[in-house]
Coordinates of C-alpha atoms in Angstrom, one line a residue:
Y1 CA -1.5 39.0 71.3
L2 CA 1.9 37.3 71.4
G3 CA 3.3 36.3 74.7
I4 CA 7.0 35.3 75.4
V5 CA 7.9 33.6 78.5
V6 CA 11.5 34.3 79.8
P7 CA 12.9 32.8 82.9
Y8 CA 13.5 35.6 85.3
A9 CA 16.3 34.0 87.2
N10 CA 18.3 33.2 84.0
F11 CA 17.9 36.8 82.6
V12 CA 19.1 38.5 85.9
Q13 CA 22.1 36.1 86.1
D14 CA 23.1 36.8 82.5
E15 CA 22.9 40.6 83.1
M16 CA 24.9 40.3 86.3
N17 CA 27.6 38.3 84.6
K18 CA 27.9 40.9 81.9
L19 CA 28.1 43.7 84.4
I20 CA 30.8 41.9 86.4
R21 CA 32.8 41.3 83.3
I22 CA 32.6 45.0 82.3
I23 CA 33.7 46.0 85.8
I24 CA 36.6 43.6 85.8
I25 CA 37.8 44.7 82.3
R26 CA 37.6 48.4 83.3
F27 CA 39.4 47.7 86.6
I28 CA 42.2 45.8 84.7
I29 CA 42.4 48.7 82.2
G30 CA 42.6 51.2 85.0
I31 CA 45.3 49.3 86.8
F32 CA 47.3 49.0 83.5
V33 CA 47.0 52.7 82.8
S34 CA 48.0 53.6 86.3
L35 CA 51.0 51.4 86.1
L36 CA 52.0 53.1 82.9
L37 CA 51.7 56.5 84.4
I38 CA 53.6 55.4 87.5
H39 CA 56.3 54.0 85.3
F40 CA 56.5 57.2 83.3
F41 CA 56.8 59.6 86.3
V42 CA 59.1 57.3 88.1
N43 CA 61.4 57.3 85.1
I44 CA 61.4 61.1 85.0
Y45 CA 62.2 61.4 88.8
T46 CA 64.7 58.6 88.6
K47 CA 66.5 60.3 85.7
Q48 CA 66.5 63.7 87.6
I49 CA 67.8 62.1 90.8
A50 CA 70.5 60.2 88.8
E51 CA 71.6 63.5 87.1
N52 CA 71.8 65.2 90.5
I53 CA 73.8 62.4 92.0
S54 CA 76.2 62.4 89.0
S55 CA 76.7 66.2 89.3
L56 CA 77.4 65.9 93.0
R57 CA 79.9 63.2 92.4
Q58 CA 81.7 65.2 89.7
L59 CA 81.8 68.2 92.1
A60 CA 83.1 66.0 94.9
N61 CA 85.9 64.7 92.5
G62 CA 87.0 68.2 91.6
S63 CA 85.4 68.5 88.1
I64 CA 82.7 70.9 87.1
P65 CA 79.6 69.3 85.5
D66 CA 77.2 70.9 83.1
K67 CA 74.1 72.5 84.5
I68 CA 71.0 70.3 84.7
S69 CA 67.7 71.2 83.0
I70 CA 64.9 71.8 85.5
S71 CA 61.3 70.8 85.0
G72 CA 58.6 71.4 87.7
K73 CA 58.7 73.0 91.0
D74 CA 58.8 70.0 93.4
E75 CA 61.5 69.1 95.9
I76 CA 63.6 67.3 93.3
A77 CA 63.5 70.4 91.0
Q78 CA 64.5 72.6 94.0
T79 CA 67.4 70.2 94.7
T80 CA 68.4 70.5 91.0
E81 CA 68.3 74.3 91.2
A82 CA 70.5 74.3 94.2
I83 CA 73.1 72.1 92.4
N84 CA 73.0 74.4 89.4
K85 CA 73.8 77.3 91.7
L86 CA 76.7 75.3 93.2
V87 CA 78.0 74.7 89.7
D88 CA 77.8 78.4 88.9
N89 CA 79.6 79.3 92.1
T90 CA 82.3 76.7 91.4
N91 CA 82.8 78.0 87.9
E92 CA 83.2 81.6 89.2
L93 CA 85.7 80.5 91.9
T94 CA 87.7 78.4 89.3
N95 CA 87.9 81.4 86.9
R96 CA 89.1 83.8 89.6
V97 CA 91.7 81.2 90.7
K98 CA 92.9 81.0 87.1
Q99 CA 93.1 84.8 87.0
I100 CA 95.3 84.9 90.1
E101 CA 97.4 82.1 88.7
Q102 CA 98.1 84.4 85.7
G103 CA 99.1 87.2 88.0
N104 CA 95.9 89.2 88.3
Y105 CA 95.7 89.5 92.1
H106 CA 92.8 91.9 91.9
A107 CA 90.4 89.1 90.9
R108 CA 87.5 88.9 93.4
V109 CA 84.7 86.5 94.1
R110 CA 81.2 87.7 94.6
V111 CA 80.1 87.3 98.2
K112 CA 76.7 85.8 98.2
S113 CA 75.9 86.3 101.9
D114 CA 77.6 87.1 105.3
D115 CA 77.9 83.3 105.8
D116 CA 79.8 82.8 102.5
Q117 CA 83.1 81.9 104.1
L118 CA 84.7 80.5 101.0
A119 CA 84.3 83.8 99.0
I120 CA 85.3 85.9 102.0
S121 CA 88.4 83.8 102.6
F122 CA 89.3 83.9 98.9
N123 CA 89.1 87.7 98.8
N124 CA 91.1 88.0 101.9
M125 CA 93.8 85.7 100.3
A126 CA 93.8 87.9 97.2
E127 CA 94.4 91.0 99.3
K128 CA 97.3 89.3 101.1
L129 CA 98.8 88.3 97.8
I130 CA 98.7 91.9 96.6
D131 CA 100.5 92.9 99.8
I132 CA 103.1 90.2 99.4
E133 CA 103.6 91.2 95.7
Q134 CA 104.1 94.8 96.7
R135 CA 106.6 94.0 99.4
H136 CA 108.4 91.7 97.0
H137 CA 108.6 94.4 94.4
E138 CA 109.9 96.9 97.0
Q139 CA 112.5 94.4 98.1
L140 CA 113.7 93.9 94.6
R141 CA 113.8 97.6 93.9
M142 CA 115.7 98.1 97.2
R143 CA 118.2 95.5 96.1
E144 CA 118.5 97.1 92.7
A145 CA 119.0 100.5 94.3
E146 CA 121.7 99.2 96.7
S147 CA 123.5 97.5 93.8
D148 CA 123.4 100.7 91.7
L149 CA 124.5 102.8 94.6
F150 CA 127.5 100.4 95.2
E151 CA 128.5 100.4 91.6
K152 CA 128.4 104.1 91.2
T153 CA 130.2 105.0 94.4
R154 CA 133.0 102.4 94.3
I155 CA 134.5 104.1 91.2
A156 CA 134.6 107.5 92.9
K157 CA 138.1 109.0 93.1
D158 CA 137.4 111.5 96.0
I159 CA 134.7 112.4 98.4
H160 CA 133.2 115.0 96.1
E161 CA 132.7 112.5 93.3
F162 CA 131.4 110.0 95.8
G163 CA 128.7 112.4 96.8
V164 CA 127.7 113.3 93.3
N165 CA 127.5 109.6 92.3
A166 CA 125.6 108.7 95.4
L167 CA 123.1 111.5 94.9
A168 CA 122.6 110.6 91.2
S169 CA 121.9 107.0 92.2
I170 CA 119.5 107.8 95.1
G171 CA 117.8 110.5 93.1
H172 CA 117.1 108.1 90.3
F173 CA 115.3 105.6 92.6
L174 CA 113.5 108.3 94.6
H175 CA 112.6 110.3 91.5
A176 CA 114.4 113.4 93.0
Q177 CA 115.8 116.0 90.7
I178 CA 117.9 117.8 93.4
G179 CA 120.0 116.7 96.3
V180 CA 122.8 117.8 98.6
F181 CA 125.5 115.6 100.2
Y182 CA 127.0 116.5 103.6
V183 CA 129.8 114.7 105.5
Y184 CA 130.3 114.8 109.3
E185 CA 133.7 116.0 110.3
Q186 CA 134.8 114.7 113.7
H187 CA 137.3 117.4 114.6
S188 CA 134.8 120.3 113.9
K189 CA 131.8 118.2 114.9
S190 CA 129.8 119.7 112.1
L191 CA 128.2 118.6 108.8
K192 CA 130.2 120.0 105.9
F193 CA 128.9 120.4 102.3
Q194 CA 130.6 118.2 99.8
S195 CA 128.5 118.1 96.6
S196 CA 125.1 118.5 95.1
I197 CA 123.0 117.8 92.0
G198 CA 120.3 120.0 90.3
I199 CA 120.9 123.1 92.5
V200 CA 123.4 125.8 93.0
E201 CA 125.9 125.2 95.7
P202 CA 124.4 126.4 99.1
K203 CA 125.6 129.7 100.6
N204 CA 126.2 128.0 103.9
K205 CA 129.4 126.1 103.2
V206 CA 130.5 126.4 106.8
G207 CA 128.2 123.5 107.6
F208 CA 125.6 122.6 110.2
A209 CA 126.0 121.4 113.8
P210 CA 124.0 118.4 114.8
G211 CA 120.5 119.6 115.5
Q212 CA 120.9 122.8 113.5
G213 CA 118.5 123.3 110.7
I214 CA 116.8 120.4 108.9
V215 CA 120.1 118.9 107.9
G216 CA 121.4 118.9 111.5
Q217 CA 118.0 117.6 112.8
V218 CA 118.0 114.6 110.4
A219 CA 121.6 113.8 111.3
Q220 CA 121.1 114.1 115.0
Q221 CA 117.9 112.0 115.1
D222 CA 119.4 109.4 112.7
E223 CA 116.5 109.7 110.3
T224 CA 116.6 107.7 107.0
L225 CA 114.0 109.9 105.3
R226 CA 112.1 113.1 106.1
I227 CA 109.3 114.3 103.9
L228 CA 108.8 118.1 103.7
N229 CA 105.6 119.8 102.4
D230 CA 104.7 123.4 101.7
I231 CA 108.1 124.4 100.5
P232 CA 108.2 128.0 99.1
Q233 CA 108.5 128.1 95.3
D234 CA 111.7 130.2 95.4
F235 CA 113.3 128.1 98.1
Y236 CA 115.7 126.4 95.7
Q237 CA 117.9 127.9 93.0
I238 CA 118.1 125.2 90.3
S239 CA 121.1 125.0 88.0
T240 CA 121.2 123.4 84.5
G241 CA 123.6 123.5 81.6
A242 CA 121.4 126.2 80.0
G243 CA 121.3 128.5 83.0
S244 CA 119.9 128.7 86.6
G245 CA 116.7 130.0 88.3
T246 CA 114.3 129.6 91.2

């Protein structure tokens, strides 16, 4: 038999020291790895936050940034998604404003909700611009009609030619093919026929008293325009250079 004597106290102490060293080394490695992971994720979040802040600053300064790529579903990713929606809405609004600048007043912005005051106000503004443009066009056309009427009537040599020229000018702007011109005579207190365009001269050349017939009613009520519907097909006898008919 071979016997070896080992001091128990020294053996235990050595093993404990080895175990402590292993624990310390693993602890240091764990801390180092944890710090690397923390640094990695902090860089990712810091980069996303910096991109969000940069985009918001550009929007605040009036410029439109590019959309930001989204990774994850955390609160920062949700913030990035909201910023991207804001960028899309700003792009849409800018494009519609450019269309209106180019004269397309029918451009509209999509209303995202009942609380979307910007889109609602923009669309209301576009409606008002259309109304303003129509009124402006009507005013220009009215001025053009007044100028044309003045130019055509000032060269008339008598009341008959005055009526023909006036009817031709008014008919052009109202797209009317026929018309009759009456003059009120003070001594007879009646409306006397003077001239016409597009139709045979009326049989009633005696005239109309104020309030008599449509002509007298329009004159008595001082109406500028009266629109008549359901007129019989044979009511007018139209006359042209090639002949006449109803």
